[in-house]
Tab-separated table of C-alpha atoms in Angstrom:
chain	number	residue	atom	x	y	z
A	219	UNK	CA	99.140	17.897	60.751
A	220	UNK	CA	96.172	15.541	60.006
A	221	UNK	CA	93.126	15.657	61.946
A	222	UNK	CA	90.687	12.393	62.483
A	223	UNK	CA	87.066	13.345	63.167
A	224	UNK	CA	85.339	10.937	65.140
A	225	UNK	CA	81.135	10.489	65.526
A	226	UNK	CA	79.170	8.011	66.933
A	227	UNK	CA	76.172	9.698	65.929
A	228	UNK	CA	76.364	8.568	62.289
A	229	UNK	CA	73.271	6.117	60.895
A	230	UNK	CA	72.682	2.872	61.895
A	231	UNK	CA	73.305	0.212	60.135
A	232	UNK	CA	73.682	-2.535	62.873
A	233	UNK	CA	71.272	-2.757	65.926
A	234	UNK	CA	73.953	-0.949	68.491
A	235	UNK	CA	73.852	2.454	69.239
A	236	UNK	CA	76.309	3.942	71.433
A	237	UNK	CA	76.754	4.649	75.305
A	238	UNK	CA	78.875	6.846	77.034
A	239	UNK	CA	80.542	3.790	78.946
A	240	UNK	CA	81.447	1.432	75.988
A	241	UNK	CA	84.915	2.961	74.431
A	242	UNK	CA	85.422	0.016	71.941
A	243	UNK	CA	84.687	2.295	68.637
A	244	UNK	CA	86.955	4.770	69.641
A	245	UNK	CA	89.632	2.515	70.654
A	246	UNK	CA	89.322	1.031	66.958
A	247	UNK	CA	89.882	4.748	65.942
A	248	UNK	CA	92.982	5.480	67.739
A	249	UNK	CA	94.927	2.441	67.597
A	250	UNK	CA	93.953	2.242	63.779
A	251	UNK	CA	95.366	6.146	63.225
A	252	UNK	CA	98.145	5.344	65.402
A	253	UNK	CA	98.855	1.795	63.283
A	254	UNK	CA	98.904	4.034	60.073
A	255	UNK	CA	101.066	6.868	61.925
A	256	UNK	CA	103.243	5.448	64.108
A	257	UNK	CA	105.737	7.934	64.169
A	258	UNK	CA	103.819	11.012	64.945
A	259	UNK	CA	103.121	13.121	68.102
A	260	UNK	CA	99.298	11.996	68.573
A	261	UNK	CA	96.585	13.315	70.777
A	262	UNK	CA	92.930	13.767	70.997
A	263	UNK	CA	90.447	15.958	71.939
A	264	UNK	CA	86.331	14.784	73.197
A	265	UNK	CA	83.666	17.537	73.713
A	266	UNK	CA	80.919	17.044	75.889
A	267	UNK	CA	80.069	13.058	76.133
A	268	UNK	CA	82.966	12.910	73.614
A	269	UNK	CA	84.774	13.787	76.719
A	270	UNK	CA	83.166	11.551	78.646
A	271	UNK	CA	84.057	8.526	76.736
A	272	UNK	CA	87.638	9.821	76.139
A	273	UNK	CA	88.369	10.162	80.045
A	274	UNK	CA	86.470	6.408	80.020
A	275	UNK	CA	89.079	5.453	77.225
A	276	UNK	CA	91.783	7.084	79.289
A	277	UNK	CA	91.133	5.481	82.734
A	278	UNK	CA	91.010	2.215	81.285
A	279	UNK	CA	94.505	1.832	79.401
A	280	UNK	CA	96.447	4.182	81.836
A	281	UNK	CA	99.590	4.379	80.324
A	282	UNK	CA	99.120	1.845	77.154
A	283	UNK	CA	97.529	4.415	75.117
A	284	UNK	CA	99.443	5.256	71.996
A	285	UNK	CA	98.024	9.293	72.806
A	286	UNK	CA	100.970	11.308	74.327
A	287	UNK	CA	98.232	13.818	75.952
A	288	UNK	CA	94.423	14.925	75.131
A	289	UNK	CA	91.796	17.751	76.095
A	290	UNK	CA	88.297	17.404	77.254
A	291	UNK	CA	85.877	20.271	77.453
A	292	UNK	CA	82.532	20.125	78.917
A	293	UNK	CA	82.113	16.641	80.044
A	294	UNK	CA	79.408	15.424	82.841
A	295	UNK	CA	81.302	13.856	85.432
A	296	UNK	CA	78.937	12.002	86.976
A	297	UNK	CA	75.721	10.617	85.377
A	298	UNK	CA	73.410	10.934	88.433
A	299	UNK	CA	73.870	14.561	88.928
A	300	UNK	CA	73.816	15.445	85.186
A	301	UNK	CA	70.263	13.495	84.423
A	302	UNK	CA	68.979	15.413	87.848
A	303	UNK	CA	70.233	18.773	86.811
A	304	UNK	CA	69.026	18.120	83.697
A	305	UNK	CA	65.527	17.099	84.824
A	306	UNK	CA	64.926	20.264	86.651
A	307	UNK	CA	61.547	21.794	85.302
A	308	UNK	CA	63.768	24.972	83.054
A	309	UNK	CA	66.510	22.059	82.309
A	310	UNK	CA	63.602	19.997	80.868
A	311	UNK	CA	62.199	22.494	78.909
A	312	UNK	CA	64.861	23.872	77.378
A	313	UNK	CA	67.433	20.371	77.120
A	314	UNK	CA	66.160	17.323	78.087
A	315	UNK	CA	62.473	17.115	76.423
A	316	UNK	CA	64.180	18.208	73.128
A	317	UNK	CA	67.438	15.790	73.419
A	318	UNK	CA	65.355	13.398	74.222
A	319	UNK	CA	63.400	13.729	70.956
A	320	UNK	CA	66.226	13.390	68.881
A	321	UNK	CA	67.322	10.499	69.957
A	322	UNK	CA	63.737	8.750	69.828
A	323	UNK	CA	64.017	10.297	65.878
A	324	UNK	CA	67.499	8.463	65.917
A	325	UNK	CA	65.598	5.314	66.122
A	326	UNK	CA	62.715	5.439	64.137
A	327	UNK	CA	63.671	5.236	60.770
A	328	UNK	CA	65.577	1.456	62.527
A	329	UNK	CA	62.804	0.442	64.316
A	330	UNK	CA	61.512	-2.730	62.675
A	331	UNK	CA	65.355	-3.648	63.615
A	332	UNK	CA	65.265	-3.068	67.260
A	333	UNK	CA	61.449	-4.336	67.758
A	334	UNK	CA	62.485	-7.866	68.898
A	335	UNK	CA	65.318	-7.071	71.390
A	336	UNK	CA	63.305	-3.987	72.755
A	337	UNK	CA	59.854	-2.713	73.392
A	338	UNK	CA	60.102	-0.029	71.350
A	339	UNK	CA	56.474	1.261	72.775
A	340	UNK	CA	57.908	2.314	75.972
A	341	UNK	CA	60.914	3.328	74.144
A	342	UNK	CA	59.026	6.143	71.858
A	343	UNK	CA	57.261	7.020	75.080
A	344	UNK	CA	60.197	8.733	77.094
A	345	UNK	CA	59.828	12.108	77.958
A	346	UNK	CA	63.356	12.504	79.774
A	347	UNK	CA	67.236	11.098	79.004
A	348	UNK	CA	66.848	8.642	81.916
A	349	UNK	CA	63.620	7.239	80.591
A	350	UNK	CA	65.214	6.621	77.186
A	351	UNK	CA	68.647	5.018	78.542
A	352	UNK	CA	66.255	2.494	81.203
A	353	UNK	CA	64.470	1.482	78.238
A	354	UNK	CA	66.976	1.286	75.743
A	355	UNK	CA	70.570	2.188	75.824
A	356	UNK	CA	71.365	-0.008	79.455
A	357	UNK	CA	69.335	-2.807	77.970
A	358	UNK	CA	71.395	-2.274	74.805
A	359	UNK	CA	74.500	-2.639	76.351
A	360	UNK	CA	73.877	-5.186	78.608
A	361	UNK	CA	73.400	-3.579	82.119
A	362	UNK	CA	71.254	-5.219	85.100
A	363	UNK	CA	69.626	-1.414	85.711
A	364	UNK	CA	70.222	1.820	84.665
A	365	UNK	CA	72.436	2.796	87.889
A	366	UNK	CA	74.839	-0.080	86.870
A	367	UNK	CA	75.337	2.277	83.615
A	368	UNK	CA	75.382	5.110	84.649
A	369	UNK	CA	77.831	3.935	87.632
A	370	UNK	CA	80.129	2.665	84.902
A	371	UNK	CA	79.500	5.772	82.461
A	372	UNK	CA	80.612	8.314	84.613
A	373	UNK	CA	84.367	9.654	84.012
A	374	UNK	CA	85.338	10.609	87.322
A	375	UNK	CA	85.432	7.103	88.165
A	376	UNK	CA	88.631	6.697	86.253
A	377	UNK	CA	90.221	9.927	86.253
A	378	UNK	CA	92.602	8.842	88.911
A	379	UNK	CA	93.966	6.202	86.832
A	380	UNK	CA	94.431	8.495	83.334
A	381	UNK	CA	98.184	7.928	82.658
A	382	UNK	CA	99.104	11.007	80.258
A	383	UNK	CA	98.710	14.771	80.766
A	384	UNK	CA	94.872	15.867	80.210
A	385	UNK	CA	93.415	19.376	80.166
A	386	UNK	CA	90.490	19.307	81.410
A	387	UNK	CA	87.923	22.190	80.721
A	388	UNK	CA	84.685	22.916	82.679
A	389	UNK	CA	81.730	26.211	83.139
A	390	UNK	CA	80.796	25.954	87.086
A	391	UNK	CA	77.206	27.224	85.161
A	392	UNK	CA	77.230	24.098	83.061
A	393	UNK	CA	73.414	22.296	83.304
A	394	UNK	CA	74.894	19.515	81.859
A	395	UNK	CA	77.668	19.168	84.474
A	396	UNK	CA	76.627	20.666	88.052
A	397	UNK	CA	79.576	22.354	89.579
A	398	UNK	CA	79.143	20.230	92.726
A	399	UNK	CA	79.951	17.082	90.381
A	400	UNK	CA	83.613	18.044	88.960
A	401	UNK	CA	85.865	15.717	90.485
A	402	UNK	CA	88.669	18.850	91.998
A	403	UNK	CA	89.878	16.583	94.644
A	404	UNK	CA	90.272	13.404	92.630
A	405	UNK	CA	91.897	16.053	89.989
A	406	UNK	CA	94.087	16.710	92.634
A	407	UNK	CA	95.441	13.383	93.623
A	408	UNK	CA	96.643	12.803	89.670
A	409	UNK	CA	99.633	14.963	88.636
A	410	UNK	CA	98.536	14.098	84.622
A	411	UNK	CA	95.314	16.479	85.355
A	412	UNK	CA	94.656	20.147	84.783
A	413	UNK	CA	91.275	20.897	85.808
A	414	UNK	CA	90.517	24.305	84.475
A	415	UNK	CA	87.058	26.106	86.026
A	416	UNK	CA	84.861	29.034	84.960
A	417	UNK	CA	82.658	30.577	86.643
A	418	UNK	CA	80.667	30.993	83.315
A	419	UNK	CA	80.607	29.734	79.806
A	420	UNK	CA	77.878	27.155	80.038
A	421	UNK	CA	78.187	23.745	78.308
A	422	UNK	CA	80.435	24.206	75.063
A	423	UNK	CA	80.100	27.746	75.326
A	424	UNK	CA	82.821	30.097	76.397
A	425	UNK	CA	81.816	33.190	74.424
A	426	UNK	CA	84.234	36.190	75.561
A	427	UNK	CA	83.120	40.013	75.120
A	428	UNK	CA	79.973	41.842	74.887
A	429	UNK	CA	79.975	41.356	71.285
A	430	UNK	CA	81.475	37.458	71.110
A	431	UNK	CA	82.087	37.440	67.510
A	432	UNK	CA	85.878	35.651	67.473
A	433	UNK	CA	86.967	32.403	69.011
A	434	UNK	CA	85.931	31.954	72.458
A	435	UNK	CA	88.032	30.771	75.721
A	436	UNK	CA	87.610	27.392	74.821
A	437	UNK	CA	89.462	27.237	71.335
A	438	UNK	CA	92.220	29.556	72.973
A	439	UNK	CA	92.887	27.058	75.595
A	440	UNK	CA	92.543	24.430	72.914
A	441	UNK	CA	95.048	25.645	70.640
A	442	UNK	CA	97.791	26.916	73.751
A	443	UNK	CA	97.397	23.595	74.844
A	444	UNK	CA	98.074	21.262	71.179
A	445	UNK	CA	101.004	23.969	70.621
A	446	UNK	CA	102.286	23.104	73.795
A	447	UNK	CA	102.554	19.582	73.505
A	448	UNK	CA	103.487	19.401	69.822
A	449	UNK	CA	106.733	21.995	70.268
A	450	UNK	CA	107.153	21.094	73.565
A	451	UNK	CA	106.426	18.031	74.247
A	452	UNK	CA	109.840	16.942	75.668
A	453	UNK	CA	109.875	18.979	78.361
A	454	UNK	CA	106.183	18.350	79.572
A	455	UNK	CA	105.228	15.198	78.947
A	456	UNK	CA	107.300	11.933	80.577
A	457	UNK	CA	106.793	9.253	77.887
């Protein structure tokens, strides 16, 4: 089995960033693994906005996608309601203000290369994720406003149109994806989607026990689900 780790988090070395809309660097990814590996059973996994942009990814080429299935745990389903949730006063403190830091830090050390396609003053100024993708992230990828991105970033857009079996994994407690946001009906309507619900386990979480120690729900699910489709495969999936 050979696993492919993919990041879009690594350093800069052009003046593009990345957005959870814009699925062009993972679509390089896959169709380069699959170019090398033709032959063998292929899927892929995305955690949190990895999720996002794989359910983005998966929307877009429906059936013409060289995966034969995937898994997503954890991913915001609709921008709006994720940025509010996470903008509630406890949700600041304890998420936004501090993710929001990080990816100001992502920039400075590039910041004499952004300076003339952004002012980078209001930039280091936001406080919040919404004030950091108006300033910089839309503008970086080319959107009239920041509710044309986040329109076009959010998954459950496309989830009706995903054209291969996809588990998808989510904690109604999850901050970073407000139960009233997961897409059940639109789940529903496509026969490729398992939408699996908690009522805890946070974002990425899933610990099990009073003493979680092992692996939690999440990397049971995981690995029941890749065994399935690699011995399996056959019988569940219809390509």
């Amino acid at each position: 089995m050979l696993i492919v780790f993919f990041s879009t988090l690594g350093s800069l070395q052009t003046p593009r960033t990345y957005c959870a809309s814009n699925t062009e660097d993972l679509e390089a990814v896959i169709h380069h693994v699959h170019s090398l590996y033709s032959s063998a059973p292929f899927m892929a996994a995305g955690v949190s906005m990895g999720g996002m942009l794989l359910v983005n990814y998966l929307g877009k080429f429906g059936t013409e996608t060289p995966l034969k299935a995937a898994a997503v745990f954890s991913a915001g389903w609709n921008v709006f309601d994720s940025v509010d949730s996470l903008e509630k006063p406890v949700n600041w403190l304890l998420f936004n203000y501090y993710l929001t830091s990080c990816l100001r830090s992502s920039l400075t050390r590039h910041r004499e290369m952004f300076e003339k396609l952004f002012n980078m003053n209001l930039v280091m100024k936001a406080k919040t994720i919404r004030e950091f993708d108006k300033q910089f992230t839309s503008v970086m990828f080319g959107y009239p406003t920041i509710d044309d991105y986040y329109t076009d970033a959010s998954p459950f857009h496309r989830l009706k149109t995903v054209g291969i079996p996809v588990l998808c994994l989510n904690a109604m407690d999850d901050v970073f994806s407000p139960n009233h946001a997961i897409p059940v009906e639109i789940a529903k309507q496509n026969p490729n989607v398992a939408l699996v619900l908690t009522s805890c386990g946070g974002h990425i979480g899933f610990l099990e026990g009073l003493w979680p120690r092992k692996c939690t729900y999440m990397d049971r699910v995981f690995k029941q689900f890749v065994q399935a489709v690699f011995e399996h495969g056959s019988k569940i999936l219809n390509r």
